[in-house]
Amino acid sequence: MAGSGETVSNKHVLFKNYVSGFPKESDMYVATTPTELKVPDGCSNGVLVKNLYLSCDPYMIVLMRKSIDPRTFTSYTPGSPIRGYGVGKVLDSRHPGFKEGDFVWGTVGWEEYSLITSFQPFFKIQDTDVPLSYYTGILGMPGMTAYFGFYQVCSPKKGERVYISAASGAVGQLVGQFAKLMGCYVVGSAGSKEKVDLLKNKFGFDEAFNYKEEPDLNVALGRYFPEGIDIYFENVGGKMLDAVLPNMRSRGRIAVCGMISQYNLDKPEGVFNLMTVVYKRVRIEGFVVTDYYDQYPKFLDFVLPCIREGKIKYMEDVSEGLENGPAALVGLFSGQNVGKKLVVVARVSLNVLA
Amino acid sequence: MAGSGETVSNKHVLFKNYVSGFPKESDMYVATTPTELKVPDGCSNGVLVKNLYLSCDPYMIVLMRKSIDPRTFTSYTPGSPIRGYGVGKVLDSRHPGFKEGDFVWGTVGWEEYSLITSFQPFFKIQDTDVPLSYYTGILGMPGMTAYFGFYQVCSPKKGERVYISAASGAVGQLVGQFAKLMGCYVVGSAGSKEKVDLLKNKFGFDEAFNYKEEPDLNVALGRYFPEGIDIYFENVGGKMLDAVLPNMRSRGRIAVCGMISQYNLDKPEGVFNLMTVVYKRVRIEGFVVTDYYDQYPKFLDFVLPCIREGKIKYMEDVSEGLENGPAALVGLFSGQNVGKKLVVVARVSLNVLA
């Protein structure tokens, strides 16, 4: 029975050491320790969670590098499990907000069972008529990133021209669909024919292209945006940003969600075309989704009906088993995933502890 | 008598040909043509102006380069006078908004007499108890650039930490004083000891430094902003912007007024530290002062009392005579001017035509 104090084997994905350059599977390793399925006596507010789904997100690679400025982020600790967003089921709780049997999502360790003592963030899942795995994506951090990044940072208007890089990823696929719902013209780029087809045929983008097949990104963008870009949802950085800048329209907005092309570089690429920011009165604005977590209910009120009514499509790319976690995470950086990448630790129907 | 149709000799500063790299005096030349002091019969709405003061502004160097994208700006025409902001006196007018004897400021040719047919912009000067030359600077385009750039684009709050590059220039000296009036901590950089002394002793900046004497701009900024920069008023671009980015505070704002360090480069410098825009939720926003010209009366209501009450200091760097115009303009790009650079074509007291 859950919370009984039974001791079980707990498999973890541990961080080996700080990475420079491109991370490899061997920068992580899997190990097992015994874990008591009970919040320890001295741990007030602790919550013991059985992890079901773990989310692979681009920012995680940044945490594998040694932080130069601890004010910006805290790196993973060598020898400890890597951390990320996950969906789980509460087995034992000393926290008044969570009780045994609750489904939750938030920051957990990459392991079978996590003792949660820091709730940044940690949400109880209220709606379980949708797949629980969605709380790693469309109903979790990536969904909120797309929603608040697009609606609040981009200041979109009907009919505007929207460009999204890394458009088939967890965030990009949603931004494009939000933009279409608003009546925008939407173009996305991705790194394979399969992804480009998805953007056009499944997610309803007006146009899409494979950036790897374009000898000149500036020319490619001019082809899809002969009158320029009003909104660029930036997931990529570097050369892509440099090609976008001269294609921006007057008073265009660039919401900087991330720069995945730069995370693995010891020295980032230079961006040369910033003068257009002046000529065209462009606004470039970085944002961090955690700033919007207090608006989670507002977000759910919008997105849940869209999912239930089929107005928004969502695509996951699932790896089975914690031992396949390192490969899943590293694959994110070579664009191997098609859609939101996640790792299944245990399926809820298989949860013998429930 | 003005507007009599008398024919006089009209000296012009003419543009020779498109410039690449650093502009030289010899990219312009002085020539004289006869000009009738009367708006020609066929020229409805024309205004004939005797120019008094001509403004040297950084953007003018951009117009000496061949425009790659005519949507962003229109280059000077080889063989024609260069254009810029100036203060003049109306000698003849067919425009209902201007009459003989009015003092005006706006876009004119670099010449003794200009026939104005395009009024982008063109303002009648109402307040003449302040020096007329101020309408090339603190009461004209640079003043509005500082005012709207700081108050509207930077979203300043009392107590915030403000950094200004090219701080002793026409715009920078005003931004710093506006920020001090608001109760901000203000640091400026400039390119000589004389300018640094001015910033601290005349304009009341809290701190100032000579960027040419700093081996590492990032370190210098860390010294003056140990807790980071809330607002950067960007006049310089390139390496300076790259050094500022890691020193920005969370939710910092960068108002991009111009990038004078980049105007003479055939290929601009790369900016590498843009990832901090995400981590620190930084907003980078370009602006163009012409967008705010409809708010000119609001601006005057604020600035004229500041000048009359001595709350704002203003410093000009004056070259005498149109024939010294090319040297004055080119000198702007090696930082030779100390304060707002302008050229006196004729002093109003010497204006025998008035």
XYZ file of C-alpha atoms in Angstrom:
708
model
C 0.000 0.000 0.000
C 1.221 3.483 -0.805
C 2.831 5.389 2.043
C 3.247 2.196 3.927
C 6.961 2.712 4.301
C 7.795 -0.269 2.091
C 11.395 -0.065 0.807
C 11.777 -0.456 -2.942
C 14.515 -0.179 -5.523
C 14.628 3.358 -7.055
C 16.303 3.804 -10.432
C 17.862 7.251 -11.114
C 19.437 9.053 -14.068
C 22.477 10.685 -12.498
C 24.545 13.572 -13.811
C 28.198 12.657 -14.326
C 29.987 15.975 -14.727
C 29.764 19.434 -16.339
C 29.525 19.301 -20.092
C 31.265 21.482 -22.649
C 30.153 21.315 -26.242
C 27.542 18.808 -27.284
C 26.227 16.576 -24.446
C 26.431 12.806 -24.844
C 24.471 9.961 -23.332
C 27.592 9.078 -21.355
C 27.341 12.390 -19.502
C 24.591 10.651 -17.535
C 24.410 7.193 -15.983
C 21.717 5.045 -14.448
C 22.014 3.733 -10.899
C 19.693 2.208 -8.336
C 19.314 2.914 -4.627
C 16.830 1.617 -2.069
C 14.110 4.141 -1.219
C 11.540 3.988 1.544
C 8.095 4.877 0.175
C 7.366 7.319 2.960
C 8.145 10.951 3.648
C 10.839 10.871 6.370
C 9.759 11.948 9.818
C 11.850 15.139 9.952
C 10.682 16.300 6.540
C 7.687 18.551 7.138
C 5.897 19.517 3.906
C 7.619 16.707 2.001
C 5.763 14.853 -0.755
C 6.803 11.443 -2.049
C 5.928 10.994 -5.701
C 5.983 8.039 -8.023
C 7.074 9.493 -11.357
C 5.031 8.557 -14.418
C 6.234 10.857 -17.224
C 9.409 12.938 -17.488
C 9.718 15.855 -19.863
C 12.760 16.436 -22.107
C 13.187 20.193 -22.497
C 15.892 22.236 -24.207
C 16.749 24.311 -21.120
C 17.995 21.114 -19.423
C 21.128 21.106 -21.522
C 22.007 24.517 -20.141
C 21.917 23.065 -16.624
C 24.504 20.471 -17.699
C 27.027 23.257 -18.245
C 28.850 24.895 -15.355
C 26.972 28.082 -14.507
C 29.164 31.142 -14.900
C 26.658 33.363 -13.147
C 24.664 31.610 -10.402
C 22.100 34.434 -10.563
C 20.957 33.121 -13.939
C 20.659 29.376 -13.236
C 21.899 26.591 -10.968
C 23.676 23.757 -12.773
C 22.957 20.098 -12.068
C 25.048 18.598 -9.272
C 27.518 15.925 -10.402
C 26.536 12.582 -8.873
C 22.920 13.650 -8.287
C 19.873 12.932 -10.450
C 19.147 15.417 -13.190
C 15.970 17.432 -12.598
C 13.155 18.364 -14.904
C 9.422 18.644 -15.267
C 7.467 15.496 -14.624
C 4.030 14.074 -13.934
C 3.589 11.793 -10.950
C 1.278 10.311 -8.377
C 1.536 11.157 -4.704
C 2.357 8.128 -2.553
C 2.786 9.935 0.746
C 2.498 13.574 1.778
C 3.132 15.800 4.761
C 2.188 18.838 2.681
C -1.317 20.233 3.287
C -1.814 20.903 -0.453
C -1.227 17.327 -1.623
C -2.533 13.974 -0.476
C -1.949 10.323 -1.319
C -3.419 9.473 -4.712
C -3.220 13.006 -6.137
C -1.790 13.404 -9.591
C 0.748 16.244 -9.748
C 3.152 17.919 -12.132
C 6.213 20.024 -11.478
C 9.950 19.737 -10.939
C 11.066 16.223 -10.011
C 14.258 14.201 -10.200
C 14.813 11.810 -13.082
C 14.092 8.699 -11.034
C 11.258 6.331 -10.243
C 10.401 7.944 -6.924
C 11.131 11.528 -5.921
C 10.931 13.110 -2.507
C 9.751 16.646 -3.222
C 10.771 19.334 -0.760
C 11.019 22.323 -3.126
C 7.812 23.159 -4.985
C 9.062 25.340 -7.823
C 6.675 24.717 -9.374
C 4.367 21.948 -8.223
C 0.728 21.751 -9.276
C -2.046 19.358 -8.386
C -3.680 18.030 -11.553
C -7.433 18.684 -11.441
C -8.465 17.522 -14.911
C -7.779 13.876 -15.654
C -10.073 13.367 -18.660
C -7.088 14.230 -20.879
C -3.923 12.106 -21.069
C -1.795 12.702 -17.978
C 1.326 12.893 -20.157
C -0.072 16.157 -21.580
C 0.954 17.829 -18.325
C 4.580 17.516 -19.462
C 3.673 19.497 -22.586
C 0.558 21.203 -23.827
C -0.931 21.411 -20.298
C 2.357 22.111 -18.537
C 5.437 24.265 -18.886
C 5.757 24.144 -22.724
C 2.053 24.921 -23.131
C 2.274 27.935 -20.863
C 5.462 29.026 -22.632
C 3.630 29.004 -25.957
C 0.505 30.654 -24.568
C 2.019 33.498 -22.549
C 4.922 33.954 -24.974
C 2.542 34.374 -27.868
C -0.433 36.171 -26.355
C 1.430 38.375 -23.882
C 4.954 38.915 -25.222
C 4.207 39.001 -28.966
C 1.150 41.330 -28.693
C -0.420 39.628 -31.725
C -3.158 41.076 -33.918
C -5.416 39.351 -36.397
C -3.875 39.104 -39.854
C -0.303 39.574 -38.736
C 2.524 37.525 -40.243
C 4.065 35.095 -37.783
C 7.265 33.076 -38.141
C 8.201 30.260 -35.768
C 11.522 28.420 -35.716
C 11.830 24.914 -34.250
C 8.159 24.898 -35.125
C 7.339 21.227 -34.656
C 8.719 21.156 -31.115
C 6.628 21.176 -27.970
C 6.304 24.955 -27.898
C 6.454 25.781 -31.603
C 3.576 23.511 -32.658
C 1.330 25.249 -30.128
C 2.420 28.813 -30.941
C 1.594 28.177 -34.576
C -1.864 26.864 -33.737
C -2.572 29.758 -31.336
C -1.554 32.143 -34.115
C -3.846 30.403 -36.606
C -6.738 30.563 -34.100
C -6.146 34.318 -33.993
C -6.288 34.645 -37.775
C -2.592 35.152 -38.449
C -0.546 33.987 -41.430
C 1.821 31.391 -39.978
C 5.060 29.945 -41.325
C 7.265 27.507 -39.453
C 10.675 26.014 -40.035
C 11.956 22.641 -38.916
C 14.807 20.271 -39.722
C 13.256 17.433 -41.745
C 10.699 16.758 -44.460
C 8.620 14.750 -41.981
C 8.391 17.725 -39.635
C 7.612 20.159 -42.447
C 4.779 17.889 -43.594
C 3.435 17.751 -40.052
C 3.440 21.527 -39.755
C 1.420 21.914 -42.923
C -0.833 18.880 -42.730
C -1.413 18.247 -39.049
C -0.859 21.571 -37.316
C -2.385 23.758 -40.038
C 0.503 26.141 -40.669
C 0.094 28.138 -43.887
C 3.623 27.315 -44.974
C 6.642 25.477 -43.644
C 10.191 24.855 -44.799
C 13.207 22.716 -43.943
C 15.903 25.173 -42.850
C 18.608 22.581 -43.566
C 17.745 22.672 -47.261
C 17.943 26.462 -47.556
C 21.320 27.754 -48.729
C 20.361 31.294 -47.646
C 17.908 31.708 -44.773
C 17.467 35.400 -45.532
C 16.289 34.538 -49.050
C 14.030 31.762 -47.755
C 12.337 34.131 -45.328
C 11.913 36.720 -48.070
C 10.120 34.073 -50.136
C 7.603 33.234 -47.407
C 7.300 36.805 -46.130
C 7.516 39.128 -49.134
C 6.027 41.892 -46.975
C 8.066 41.022 -43.906
C 7.499 39.414 -40.527
C 5.383 41.010 -37.788
C 6.106 38.416 -35.122
C 9.036 36.058 -34.769
C 8.789 33.425 -32.054
C 12.456 32.734 -31.404
C 13.453 29.242 -30.342
C 16.754 28.980 -32.174
C 19.074 32.044 -32.065
C 22.346 32.610 -33.917
C 22.218 32.516 -37.728
C 18.439 32.183 -37.752
C 17.953 35.361 -35.718
C 20.439 37.144 -37.955
C 18.440 36.144 -41.037
C 15.140 37.131 -39.449
C 16.183 40.656 -38.416
C 16.384 42.182 -41.934
C 13.050 40.529 -42.747
C 11.186 42.122 -39.854
C 8.422 44.605 -40.553
C 8.250 48.002 -38.918
C 7.222 47.634 -35.253
C 7.795 43.901 -35.398
C 8.166 41.872 -32.244
C 10.576 39.058 -31.461
C 9.688 36.979 -28.416
C 12.816 35.174 -27.309
C 11.759 31.878 -25.806
C 15.102 30.147 -26.221
C 18.107 29.754 -28.510
C 18.569 26.005 -28.875
C 21.180 26.345 -31.626
C 23.451 28.139 -29.155
C 23.240 25.964 -26.063
C 25.926 23.535 -27.134
C 28.409 26.137 -28.309
C 31.250 27.167 -26.042
C 31.146 30.544 -27.742
C 27.798 31.622 -29.175
C 27.437 32.762 -32.773
C 27.534 36.481 -33.470
C 24.408 38.370 -34.497
C 25.258 41.117 -36.943
C 22.021 42.668 -38.145
C 20.892 44.405 -34.966
C 20.864 47.827 -36.652
C 17.515 46.866 -38.161
C 16.121 47.022 -34.620
C 16.434 50.797 -34.893
C 15.330 51.318 -38.495
C 12.294 49.115 -38.065
C 11.508 49.905 -34.393
C 11.721 46.235 -33.543
C 11.166 44.986 -30.006
C 13.162 41.927 -28.898
C 11.959 40.580 -25.596
C 13.119 37.615 -23.582
C 10.722 35.895 -21.241
C 10.717 33.087 -18.720
C 7.565 31.045 -18.298
C 7.912 30.748 -14.519
C 6.872 34.408 -14.313
C 3.422 33.375 -15.525
C 2.762 30.373 -13.279
C 0.323 32.320 -11.123
C -1.892 32.559 -14.231
C -2.080 28.776 -14.685
C -5.873 28.580 -14.135
C -6.472 31.225 -16.836
C -4.318 29.217 -19.219
C -6.177 25.962 -18.484
C -9.523 27.698 -19.044
C -8.380 28.468 -22.575
C -6.452 25.334 -23.500
C -8.519 22.504 -22.010
C -11.585 23.295 -24.148
C -9.349 23.603 -27.228
C -8.059 20.084 -26.587
C -11.470 18.606 -25.817
C -13.032 20.175 -28.913
C -10.109 19.153 -31.127
C -9.302 22.757 -32.008
C -5.669 22.170 -31.160
C -3.641 19.168 -32.220
C -0.815 17.933 -30.095
C 1.919 15.462 -30.886
C 4.182 13.593 -28.512
C 7.359 11.629 -29.141
C 7.599 9.011 -26.427
C 10.586 7.010 -25.151
C 9.789 4.067 -22.913
C 11.723 3.519 -19.698
C 13.953 5.634 -17.507
C 17.041 3.831 -18.827
C 16.290 5.360 -22.242
C 16.106 8.860 -20.712
C 19.689 9.969 -21.480
C 19.292 9.069 -25.189
C 15.916 10.833 -25.319
C 17.324 14.002 -23.808
C 20.472 14.090 -25.948
C 18.404 13.395 -29.073
C 16.522 16.636 -28.498
C 19.643 18.553 -29.506
C 20.042 16.850 -32.835
C 16.350 17.282 -33.569
C 15.602 13.540 -33.432
C 12.252 14.050 -31.721
C 9.129 14.687 -33.748
C 6.841 16.585 -31.407
C 7.036 16.896 -27.649
C 9.705 14.570 -26.276
C 8.955 12.700 -23.087
C 10.032 9.589 -21.202
C 7.551 7.124 -19.723
C 8.746 5.916 -16.330
C 5.541 4.101 -15.446
C 2.125 4.162 -17.007
C -0.660 5.018 -14.669
C -2.562 1.854 -15.572
C 0.477 -0.170 -14.566
C 0.764 1.559 -11.253
C 0.475 -1.361 -8.854
C 1.020 0.998 -5.963
C -2.080 3.017 -6.726
C 13.737 93.041 -48.455
C 12.928 89.401 -47.886
C 10.848 87.690 -50.506
C 11.588 90.449 -52.908
C 12.867 88.068 -55.536
C 16.420 89.369 -55.254
C 18.948 86.903 -56.683
C 21.825 86.040 -54.369
C 24.736 83.638 -54.251
C 23.806 80.415 -52.393
C 26.600 78.280 -50.985
C 25.885 74.520 -50.657
C 27.600 71.491 -49.155
C 27.164 68.878 -51.869
C 27.417 65.120 -51.597
C 30.092 63.634 -53.862
C 29.363 59.911 -53.949
C 28.363 56.928 -51.811
C 30.779 56.223 -49.018
C 32.089 52.894 -47.830
C 33.996 52.748 -44.586
C 34.813 55.917 -42.720
C 33.552 59.150 -44.398
C 36.038 61.903 -45.199
C 35.669 65.646 -45.670
C 36.416 65.066 -49.347
C 33.213 63.036 -49.678
C 31.525 66.442 -49.693
C 32.387 69.663 -51.510
C 31.252 73.270 -51.372
C 29.810 75.029 -54.423
C 27.818 78.151 -55.079
C 24.789 78.733 -57.290
C 22.595 81.786 -57.789
C 19.260 81.557 -55.994
C 16.228 83.794 -56.287
C 14.925 84.685 -52.814
C 11.348 83.868 -53.728
C 9.225 80.749 -53.830
C 8.823 79.976 -57.562
C 5.387 80.614 -59.029
C 4.568 76.981 -59.712
C 5.565 75.861 -56.245
C 2.415 75.901 -54.141
C 3.086 75.353 -50.434
C 6.799 76.117 -50.895
C 8.721 77.925 -48.175
C 12.027 79.726 -48.790
C 14.254 79.650 -45.726
C 17.489 81.369 -44.843
C 19.401 78.780 -42.829
C 20.954 79.897 -39.547
C 22.081 76.715 -37.778
C 22.660 73.237 -39.167
C 22.710 70.167 -36.972
C 25.369 67.438 -37.236
C 23.726 64.139 -36.328
C 25.036 60.578 -36.387
C 22.272 59.234 -38.639
C 23.584 61.465 -41.451
C 26.524 59.171 -42.026
C 24.110 56.360 -42.741
C 22.590 58.441 -45.553
C 26.043 58.728 -47.133
C 26.079 54.982 -47.710
C 24.169 53.386 -50.550
C 20.881 52.135 -49.138
C 20.498 48.389 -49.560
C 16.844 48.499 -48.613
C 15.025 51.673 -49.669
C 12.259 50.858 -47.181
C 14.645 51.710 -44.340
C 16.158 54.996 -45.581
C 16.859 57.062 -48.690
C 20.535 57.822 -49.279
C 21.793 61.298 -50.181
C 21.831 62.016 -53.912
C 25.323 62.457 -55.399
C 25.718 66.010 -56.655
C 22.937 67.354 -54.424
C 23.241 69.102 -51.058
C 23.267 66.871 -48.023
C 20.165 67.215 -45.863
C 19.742 67.500 -42.156
C 17.961 69.274 -39.358
C 18.357 73.040 -39.292
C 17.003 76.268 -37.872
C 16.102 79.053 -40.260
C 14.093 82.134 -40.920
C 11.323 82.243 -43.492
C 12.024 84.699 -46.308
C 9.032 83.835 -48.469
C 6.152 81.405 -48.139
C 3.261 80.020 -50.117
C 2.425 77.666 -47.275
C -0.507 78.666 -45.061
C 1.337 77.505 -41.918
C 4.405 79.705 -42.341
C 4.911 83.376 -43.124
C 7.822 85.695 -43.788
C 9.798 86.357 -40.618
C 8.839 83.107 -38.887
C 11.618 81.117 -37.290
C 11.378 77.446 -38.134
C 13.178 74.153 -37.626
C 13.089 70.948 -39.604
C 14.761 69.211 -42.495
C 16.701 71.566 -44.764
C 19.572 71.329 -47.220
C 23.089 72.153 -46.137
C 23.130 75.530 -47.856
C 22.533 79.183 -47.140
C 19.017 79.216 -48.565
C 16.687 76.242 -48.867
C 13.446 75.962 -50.758
C 11.334 73.672 -48.600
C 8.702 71.594 -50.370
C 8.707 68.522 -48.125
C 7.870 69.183 -44.490
C 9.102 66.050 -42.779
C 9.296 67.535 -40.246
C 8.956 71.305 -40.205
C 7.948 73.224 -37.095
C 7.323 76.902 -36.481
C 9.362 78.092 -33.501
C 7.052 79.722 -30.955
C 9.472 80.357 -28.094
C 12.366 82.652 -28.914
C 13.499 83.592 -25.397
C 15.937 80.673 -25.572
C 18.844 80.509 -28.049
C 17.527 79.612 -31.501
C 20.405 77.156 -31.963
C 18.812 75.017 -29.216
C 16.235 73.953 -31.812
C 18.960 71.846 -33.462
C 19.437 70.040 -30.163
C 17.734 70.147 -26.795
C 14.560 71.702 -28.278
C 14.645 69.738 -31.523
C 15.184 66.216 -32.782
C 17.917 65.171 -30.297
C 15.931 66.570 -27.373
C 12.829 64.646 -28.388
C 14.952 61.541 -28.961
C 16.243 61.744 -25.396
C 12.843 62.569 -23.923
C 10.669 59.971 -25.651
C 13.445 57.388 -25.737
C 13.932 57.663 -22.000
C 10.442 58.306 -20.673
C 8.482 56.142 -23.123
C 10.807 53.394 -24.364
C 12.853 52.811 -21.178
C 9.833 52.770 -18.788
C 12.023 54.237 -16.014
C 11.295 54.084 -12.299
C 12.788 56.093 -9.470
C 15.963 54.561 -8.098
C 16.739 52.459 -11.150
C 20.301 52.087 -12.441
C 20.818 53.755 -15.810
C 23.778 53.453 -18.153
C 24.277 55.731 -21.171
C 26.922 55.322 -23.846
C 28.101 58.291 -25.961
C 26.860 60.138 -22.914
C 28.235 63.605 -23.603
C 26.624 63.784 -27.039
C 23.489 65.718 -27.896
C 21.147 62.938 -26.786
C 23.216 61.295 -24.049
C 23.749 64.413 -21.955
C 19.980 64.949 -21.847
C 19.046 61.342 -21.113
C 21.411 61.399 -18.146
C 19.853 64.575 -16.785
C 16.297 63.303 -17.310
C 17.283 60.164 -15.410
C 18.761 62.199 -12.565
C 15.584 64.316 -12.396
C 13.685 61.066 -11.926
C 15.917 59.940 -9.089
C 17.919 57.295 -10.922
C 21.562 56.316 -10.443
C 23.243 57.379 -13.678
C 26.562 56.360 -15.217
C 27.811 57.526 -18.612
C 30.722 56.623 -20.807
C 32.533 58.837 -23.298
C 35.816 58.883 -25.193
C 37.993 61.472 -23.437
C 38.897 62.759 -19.981
C 37.367 66.136 -20.851
C 34.024 64.521 -21.639
C 34.116 62.338 -18.537
C 34.757 65.429 -16.401
C 31.830 67.192 -18.065
C 29.485 64.289 -17.344
C 30.355 64.311 -13.656
C 30.833 68.025 -13.062
C 28.473 69.761 -15.443
C 25.717 67.271 -16.217
C 25.539 65.748 -12.734
C 26.015 62.073 -13.622
C 26.804 59.926 -10.576
C 29.741 58.319 -12.332
C 31.402 58.414 -15.732
C 34.272 56.602 -17.412
C 36.414 56.794 -20.535
C 35.651 53.630 -22.473
C 38.934 53.957 -24.406
C 40.890 53.432 -21.199
C 39.029 50.277 -20.186
C 40.748 47.053 -21.285
C 37.548 45.106 -20.536
C 34.209 46.876 -20.842
C 32.399 44.032 -19.106
C 34.621 44.489 -16.052
C 34.230 48.277 -16.153
C 30.450 47.973 -16.163
C 30.591 45.482 -13.310
C 32.558 48.060 -11.297
C 29.968 50.813 -11.784
C 26.963 48.497 -11.612
C 27.742 45.805 -9.031
C 24.021 45.007 -8.895
C 23.481 45.316 -12.636
C 21.885 47.749 -15.067
C 18.127 48.358 -15.202
C 18.186 50.665 -18.227
C 20.742 50.960 -20.996
C 20.307 53.831 -23.412
C 22.103 52.474 -26.470
C 23.869 54.931 -28.755
C 26.875 52.830 -29.694
C 26.215 49.149 -30.530
C 28.748 46.397 -31.244
C 31.231 45.575 -28.477
C 29.573 47.966 -26.039
C 26.191 46.256 -26.390
C 27.889 42.884 -25.987
C 29.502 44.045 -22.739
C 26.254 45.521 -21.433
C 24.108 42.405 -21.989
C 25.635 40.210 -19.255
C 25.469 43.189 -16.889
C 21.737 43.714 -17.306
C 19.433 43.134 -14.362
C 16.349 40.979 -14.550
C 13.610 42.763 -16.553
C 16.106 45.333 -17.782
C 15.357 47.507 -20.786
C 17.620 48.558 -23.626
C 16.356 51.465 -25.705
C 18.194 51.388 -29.022
C 18.557 54.952 -30.211
C 21.465 54.329 -32.551
C 24.686 52.374 -32.999
C 27.278 54.970 -33.964
C 30.185 52.531 -33.650
C 28.686 50.457 -36.451
C 27.777 53.089 -39.037
C 31.213 53.172 -40.658
C 31.724 49.438 -40.823
C 31.062 47.593 -44.057
C 30.194 44.565 -41.935
C 28.877 45.267 -38.450
C 30.423 43.664 -35.376
C 28.807 40.525 -34.023
C 26.881 40.552 -30.769
C 27.354 37.280 -28.907
C 25.676 37.602 -25.526
C 22.034 37.669 -26.606
C 21.194 34.581 -24.532
C 21.075 36.858 -21.494
C 17.962 38.380 -23.049
C 16.161 35.167 -22.114
C 17.702 34.482 -18.708
C 17.156 38.053 -17.566
C 13.890 38.781 -19.408
C 15.506 41.756 -21.112
C 13.602 43.942 -23.569
C 15.588 45.473 -26.432
C 13.564 48.051 -28.308
C 14.524 50.236 -31.237
C 12.748 53.527 -31.740
C 12.682 56.364 -34.220
C 11.997 59.853 -32.930
C 9.858 60.831 -35.909
C 7.132 58.578 -34.474
C 6.794 61.030 -31.585
C 6.706 64.337 -33.484
C 2.969 64.707 -32.911
C 3.772 64.976 -29.203
C 6.115 67.950 -29.686
C 3.991 70.390 -27.616
C 3.969 67.972 -24.655
C 7.738 67.746 -24.884
C 8.168 71.529 -24.965
C 5.899 71.924 -21.940
C 8.356 69.774 -20.006
C 11.697 70.930 -21.367
C 11.302 74.711 -21.773
C 10.727 75.276 -18.028
C 13.686 72.989 -17.247
C 15.903 75.187 -19.414
C 14.541 78.468 -18.069
C 14.904 77.340 -14.470
C 18.392 75.958 -15.048
C 17.344 72.424 -14.098
C 18.921 71.066 -17.252
C 22.340 72.018 -18.567
C 23.027 71.917 -22.253
C 26.307 72.130 -24.092
C 26.923 72.905 -27.733
C 30.040 72.520 -29.859
C 29.850 75.114 -32.607
C 31.634 75.307 -35.965
C 31.444 78.656 -37.752
C 30.606 78.786 -41.435
C 29.057 76.402 -43.938
C 32.499 75.757 -45.488
C 33.492 74.107 -42.193
C 30.423 71.868 -42.298
C 32.077 68.786 -43.825
C 34.821 68.778 -41.156
C 32.238 69.282 -38.410
C 30.151 66.364 -39.638
C 33.053 63.987 -40.177
C 34.485 64.924 -36.765
C 31.341 63.579 -35.129
C 32.473 60.065 -36.031
C 35.832 60.324 -34.348
C 34.219 61.878 -31.275
C 35.881 65.281 -31.790
C 32.806 67.205 -30.678
C 32.217 67.976 -27.023
C 28.474 68.377 -26.687
C 25.899 68.936 -29.398
C 27.655 69.573 -32.721
C 26.242 72.287 -34.969
C 27.311 74.594 -37.765
C 26.494 78.272 -37.783
C 25.546 79.403 -41.276
C 24.401 82.875 -40.268
C 23.666 84.362 -36.864
C 20.265 85.848 -36.506
C 21.660 89.181 -35.389
C 23.720 89.304 -38.578
C 20.718 88.580 -40.738
C 20.638 91.657 -42.971
C 17.702 90.214 -44.835
C 15.493 90.172 -41.761
